mmCIF file of C-alpha atoms in Angstrom:
data_model
loop_
_atom_site.group_PDB
_atom_site.id
_atom_site.type_symbol
_atom_site.label_atom_id
_atom_site.label_comp_id
_atom_site.label_asym_id
_atom_site.label_seq_id
_atom_site.Cartn_x
_atom_site.Cartn_y
_atom_site.Cartn_z
ATOM 1 C CA MET A 1 68.537 10.068 -67.120
ATOM 2 C CA ALA A 2 64.919 10.702 -67.697
ATOM 3 C CA ILE A 3 64.092 14.295 -67.817
ATOM 4 C CA THR A 4 60.339 15.249 -66.496
ATOM 5 C CA SER A 5 58.828 17.927 -68.601
ATOM 6 C CA ASP A 6 56.194 20.449 -67.795
ATOM 7 C CA LYS A 7 53.841 18.289 -69.749
ATOM 8 C CA ASP A 8 54.082 15.509 -67.551
ATOM 9 C CA LYS A 9 53.205 17.603 -64.290
ATOM 10 C CA PRO A 10 49.104 17.528 -64.982
ATOM 11 C CA ASN A 11 49.483 13.771 -65.525
ATOM 12 C CA PHE A 12 51.151 13.338 -62.015
ATOM 13 C CA LEU A 13 48.792 15.606 -60.386
ATOM 14 C CA ASN A 14 46.046 13.671 -62.136
ATOM 15 C CA GLN A 15 47.347 10.237 -61.021
ATOM 16 C CA HIS A 16 47.719 11.543 -57.423
ATOM 17 C CA LEU A 17 44.989 14.029 -56.836
ATOM 18 C CA LYS A 18 42.831 11.554 -54.683
ATOM 19 C CA SER A 19 45.707 10.790 -52.426
ATOM 20 C CA ILE A 20 46.575 14.493 -52.137
ATOM 21 C CA ILE A 21 43.076 15.391 -51.336
ATOM 22 C CA PHE A 22 42.782 12.589 -48.738
ATOM 23 C CA LEU A 23 46.057 13.631 -47.146
ATOM 24 C CA LEU A 24 44.632 17.116 -46.709
ATOM 25 C CA GLY A 25 41.624 15.918 -45.460
ATOM 26 C CA VAL A 26 43.512 14.140 -42.601
ATOM 27 C CA LEU A 27 45.404 17.011 -41.860
ATOM 28 C CA ILE A 28 42.427 19.165 -41.848
ATOM 29 C CA PHE A 29 40.678 16.679 -39.627
ATOM 30 C CA ALA A 30 43.873 16.271 -37.147
ATOM 31 C CA ALA A 31 44.091 19.790 -36.841
ATOM 32 C CA SER A 32 40.424 20.655 -36.113
ATOM 33 C CA TYR A 33 40.586 17.668 -33.539
ATOM 34 C CA PHE A 34 43.203 19.097 -31.386
ATOM 35 C CA LEU A 35 42.460 22.998 -31.900
ATOM 36 C CA LEU A 36 38.494 22.520 -31.549
ATOM 37 C CA TRP A 37 36.983 19.130 -30.668
ATOM 38 C CA GLN A 38 39.500 17.880 -27.975
ATOM 39 C CA PRO A 39 39.181 21.144 -25.802
ATOM 40 C CA ALA A 40 35.432 21.153 -26.334
ATOM 41 C CA TRP A 41 35.182 17.613 -25.145
ATOM 42 C CA ARG A 42 37.668 18.126 -22.141
ATOM 43 C CA LYS A 43 35.287 21.016 -20.890
ATOM 44 C CA ILE A 44 32.138 18.671 -21.388
ATOM 45 C CA LYS A 45 33.966 16.040 -19.234
ATOM 46 C CA THR A 46 35.243 18.447 -16.761
ATOM 47 C CA ASP A 47 31.618 20.170 -16.418
ATOM 48 C CA TYR A 48 30.185 16.555 -16.129
ATOM 49 C CA SER A 49 32.818 15.445 -13.427
ATOM 50 C CA LEU A 50 31.838 18.682 -11.308
ATOM 51 C CA SER A 51 28.206 17.906 -11.814
ATOM 52 C CA VAL A 52 28.608 14.566 -10.394
ATOM 53 C CA ILE A 53 30.797 15.743 -7.709
ATOM 54 C CA LYS A 54 28.519 18.423 -6.812
ATOM 55 C CA GLU A 55 25.577 15.952 -6.740
ATOM 56 C CA ARG A 56 27.416 13.567 -4.470
ATOM 57 C CA GLU A 57 28.136 16.167 -1.989
ATOM 58 C CA THR A 58 24.488 17.245 -2.049
ATOM 59 C CA VAL A 59 23.525 13.689 -1.123
ATOM 60 C CA LEU A 60 26.291 13.244 1.320
ATOM 61 C CA ALA A 61 25.386 16.560 3.002
ATOM 62 C CA THR A 62 21.680 15.334 3.263
ATOM 63 C CA LYS A 63 22.823 12.145 4.902
ATOM 64 C CA LYS A 64 24.991 13.912 7.435
ATOM 65 C CA LYS A 65 21.940 16.023 8.474
ATOM 66 C CA LEU A 66 19.568 12.992 8.744
ATOM 67 C CA TRP A 67 22.343 11.121 10.802
ATOM 68 C CA GLN A 68 22.510 14.079 12.838
ATOM 69 C CA SER A 69 19.028 14.288 13.583
ATOM 70 C CA LEU A 70 18.571 10.736 14.586
ATOM 71 C CA LYS A 71 21.534 11.302 17.083
ATOM 72 C CA ASP A 72 19.762 14.193 18.354
ATOM 73 C CA THR A 73 16.377 12.180 18.697
ATOM 74 C CA GLU A 74 18.264 9.437 20.399
ATOM 75 C CA GLU A 75 19.991 11.734 22.871
ATOM 76 C CA ILE A 76 16.701 13.046 23.705
ATOM 77 C CA TYR A 77 14.918 9.797 24.174
ATOM 78 C CA LEU A 78 17.734 8.744 26.329
ATOM 79 C CA SER A 79 17.484 12.110 28.589
ATOM 80 C CA ILE A 80 13.669 11.061 29.339
ATOM 81 C CA SER A 81 12.964 9.584 32.792
ATOM 82 C CA SER A 82 11.782 6.276 33.217
ATOM 83 C CA GLU A 83 8.652 7.739 34.944
ATOM 84 C CA ALA A 84 8.032 10.058 31.935
ATOM 85 C CA LYS A 85 8.418 7.141 29.496
ATOM 86 C CA ALA A 86 5.716 5.196 31.627
ATOM 87 C CA ARG A 87 3.427 7.976 31.406
ATOM 88 C CA VAL A 88 3.866 8.111 27.560
ATOM 89 C CA LEU A 89 2.840 4.465 27.441
ATOM 90 C CA GLU A 90 -0.225 5.254 29.354
ATOM 91 C CA PHE A 91 -2.041 7.683 26.528
ATOM 92 C CA LEU A 92 -0.094 5.422 23.668
ATOM 93 C CA PRO A 93 0.522 1.894 24.557
ATOM 94 C CA ARG A 94 2.780 -0.690 22.896
ATOM 95 C CA ASP A 95 -0.522 -3.012 22.015
ATOM 96 C CA GLN A 96 -4.084 -3.032 22.065
ATOM 97 C CA GLU A 97 -4.663 -3.496 25.655
ATOM 98 C CA LEU A 98 -8.182 -4.275 25.303
ATOM 99 C CA PRO A 99 -8.968 -5.435 28.814
ATOM 100 C CA ASN A 100 -7.570 -1.903 30.016
ATOM 101 C CA LEU A 101 -9.577 0.122 27.607
ATOM 102 C CA TYR A 102 -12.771 -1.996 28.394
ATOM 103 C CA TYR A 103 -12.400 -1.444 32.347
ATOM 104 C CA ASN A 104 -11.299 2.480 31.471
ATOM 105 C CA LEU A 105 -14.243 2.970 29.684
ATOM 106 C CA ASP A 106 -16.776 1.081 32.180
ATOM 107 C CA GLN A 107 -15.215 3.284 35.142
ATOM 108 C CA LEU A 108 -15.835 6.425 32.985
ATOM 109 C CA ALA A 109 -19.542 5.419 32.239
ATOM 110 C CA LYS A 110 -19.967 4.471 35.964
ATOM 111 C CA ALA A 111 -18.620 7.765 37.173
ATOM 112 C CA ALA A 112 -20.948 9.753 34.752
ATOM 113 C CA GLY A 113 -24.126 7.680 35.857
ATOM 114 C CA TYR A 114 -24.296 5.432 32.771
ATOM 115 C CA LYS A 115 -24.175 1.588 32.084
ATOM 116 C CA ILE A 116 -22.365 0.099 29.301
ATOM 117 C CA VAL A 117 -24.969 -1.592 26.839
ATOM 118 C CA THR A 118 -22.548 -2.412 24.019
ATOM 119 C CA LEU A 119 -19.077 -1.915 23.330
ATOM 120 C CA VAL A 120 -17.543 -2.903 19.957
ATOM 121 C CA VAL A 121 -13.979 -2.601 19.003
ATOM 122 C CA ASN A 122 -12.410 -2.901 15.739
ATOM 123 C CA GLN A 123 -8.955 -2.528 14.537
ATOM 124 C CA GLU A 124 -8.990 0.144 11.611
ATOM 125 C CA THR A 125 -7.043 -1.320 8.734
ATOM 126 C CA ASP A 126 -5.606 0.667 5.650
ATOM 127 C CA GLU A 127 -7.543 0.150 2.360
ATOM 128 C CA GLU A 128 -4.575 -0.393 0.522
ATOM 129 C CA THR A 129 -3.593 -3.239 2.934
ATOM 130 C CA ASN A 130 -4.019 -6.731 1.592
ATOM 131 C CA GLU A 131 -6.785 -8.515 3.112
ATOM 132 C CA LYS A 132 -4.857 -11.643 3.112
ATOM 133 C CA ASP A 133 -2.064 -10.117 5.173
ATOM 134 C CA SER A 134 -3.445 -10.480 8.756
ATOM 135 C CA ALA A 135 -0.270 -9.343 10.209
ATOM 136 C CA PRO A 136 -0.446 -5.556 11.155
ATOM 137 C CA LYS A 137 2.134 -3.066 10.124
ATOM 138 C CA LYS A 138 4.585 -1.513 12.668
ATOM 139 C CA GLY A 139 3.747 2.209 13.912
ATOM 140 C CA LEU A 140 0.483 3.917 14.677
ATOM 141 C CA GLN A 141 -2.335 1.814 14.915
ATOM 142 C CA THR A 142 -6.169 2.754 15.463
ATOM 143 C CA LEU A 143 -8.718 1.273 17.041
ATOM 144 C CA LYS A 144 -12.418 2.368 16.311
ATOM 145 C CA VAL A 145 -14.717 2.160 19.218
ATOM 146 C CA ASN A 146 -18.591 2.094 19.235
ATOM 147 C CA LEU A 147 -20.053 2.418 22.383
ATOM 148 C CA ASN A 148 -23.860 2.375 23.587
ATOM 149 C CA LEU A 149 -24.736 3.637 27.009
ATOM 150 C CA GLU A 150 -27.710 3.441 28.998
ATOM 151 C CA GLY A 151 -28.568 6.645 31.197
ATOM 152 C CA SER A 152 -30.076 10.146 30.586
ATOM 153 C CA GLY A 153 -29.478 13.529 31.542
ATOM 154 C CA TYR A 154 -27.353 16.542 29.927
ATOM 155 C CA GLN A 155 -25.058 17.122 32.986
ATOM 156 C CA ASN A 156 -24.285 13.429 32.969
ATOM 157 C CA LEU A 157 -23.481 13.321 29.074
ATOM 158 C CA LYS A 158 -21.246 16.241 29.605
ATOM 159 C CA ASN A 159 -19.201 14.464 32.418
ATOM 160 C CA PHE A 160 -18.814 11.624 30.408
ATOM 161 C CA LEU A 161 -17.335 13.394 27.539
ATOM 162 C CA SER A 162 -15.338 15.514 29.722
ATOM 163 C CA GLY A 163 -13.974 12.209 31.239
ATOM 164 C CA LEU A 164 -12.983 10.862 27.756
ATOM 165 C CA GLU A 165 -11.414 14.417 26.943
ATOM 166 C CA ASN A 166 -9.318 14.146 30.044
ATOM 167 C CA ASN A 167 -8.243 10.559 30.274
ATOM 168 C CA LEU A 168 -4.712 9.707 29.908
ATOM 169 C CA ARG A 169 -5.246 7.528 26.696
ATOM 170 C CA ILE A 170 -6.325 9.272 23.818
ATOM 171 C CA PHE A 171 -9.626 9.433 22.444
ATOM 172 C CA ASP A 172 -10.883 11.146 19.464
ATOM 173 C CA LEU A 173 -14.628 11.787 19.395
ATOM 174 C CA GLU A 174 -16.362 10.693 15.835
ATOM 175 C CA SER A 175 -19.807 11.150 16.177
ATOM 176 C CA LEU A 176 -22.708 11.082 19.148
ATOM 177 C CA ASN A 177 -26.274 10.421 18.792
ATOM 178 C CA TRP A 178 -28.271 11.750 21.764
ATOM 179 C CA ASP A 179 -31.624 12.182 22.184
ATOM 180 C CA PRO A 180 -32.631 14.110 25.649
ATOM 181 C CA SER A 181 -35.804 11.959 25.396
ATOM 182 C CA ASP A 182 -34.377 8.732 25.139
ATOM 183 C CA THR A 183 -32.907 6.676 27.888
ATOM 184 C CA SER A 184 -29.693 5.694 25.934
ATOM 185 C CA PHE A 185 -27.500 7.025 23.282
ATOM 186 C CA GLU A 186 -24.294 6.061 20.875
ATOM 187 C CA VAL A 187 -20.932 7.472 20.829
ATOM 188 C CA SER A 188 -18.187 6.692 18.534
ATOM 189 C CA PHE A 189 -14.386 7.417 18.644
ATOM 190 C CA LYS A 190 -10.938 6.536 17.994
ATOM 191 C CA THR A 191 -8.040 5.466 20.150
ATOM 192 C CA TYR A 192 -4.607 4.394 19.363
ATOM 193 C CA TYR A 193 -1.320 2.237 20.228
ATOM 194 C CA TYR A 194 1.942 1.897 18.835
ATOM 195 C CA LEU A 195 3.712 -1.114 17.514
ATOM 196 C CA PRO A 196 7.476 -1.003 17.597
ATOM 197 C CA THR A 197 7.903 -3.521 15.432
ATOM 198 C CA ALA A 198 5.418 -5.696 13.118
ATOM 199 C CA GLU A 199 3.825 -8.357 14.951
ATOM 200 C CA SER A 200 3.410 -11.852 13.229
ATOM 201 C CA PRO A 201 -0.001 -13.349 13.101
ATOM 202 C CA GLY A 202 -1.166 -14.970 16.301
ATOM 203 C CA SER A 203 1.767 -13.659 18.178
ATOM 204 C CA SER A 204 -0.538 -11.265 20.227
ATOM 205 C CA ASN A 205 -3.188 -12.733 22.827
ATOM 206 C CA LEU A 206 -5.454 -9.666 22.356
ATOM 207 C CA PRO A 207 -7.945 -10.225 19.219
ATOM 208 C CA GLY A 208 -8.043 -7.870 16.265
ATOM 209 C CA ASN A 209 -11.605 -6.873 17.273
ATOM 210 C CA ALA A 210 -13.956 -7.505 20.135
ATOM 211 C CA ASN A 211 -17.700 -7.229 20.866
ATOM 212 C CA ILE A 212 -19.072 -7.167 24.529
ATOM 213 C CA GLY A 213 -22.564 -6.649 25.694
ATOM 214 C CA PRO A 214 -25.365 -8.088 27.525
#
């Protein structure tokens, strides 16, 4: 039977020192993981999950508000009478309605004692719109009107401008070139229409711009 003397203990420690240090390191790492890192990681995951849940709840609440707003708008629209909807189309038509615009302005001019010399109507386009794309975007559209009238008299001018202001179709005055000594004057203004859906090129019988005169 072999007997281990005290002199052999240092040799044993020297031979197994690396293994003992490695084992102690593993034990310390395991203890740190379970006692420190794992609880901290769980807290991080919990906080992240709560943040994601809160963000999704906020998005959902926003969508619910938007949906309710759309429902309220739809109910308001459905409650409007057909007669009221027809009047809306008179000041914001669903197309350019150039013939009606020409007739309307001609009647206003005659009522004020003027005669239309030239009438130029142009479709106003967004500067960012691609020039190659001839299809107008849906939504509110703007027509720019340049009008040259023959006649004189300050009162007649006031009557004409009052007719523009009180007309059912919206006219926004941009410029007025009037001289009491002249027998004609120029006026520029904008009017509008609304496209509920985007039209394809050539789908409308009305041109994008027009010019009439003697």
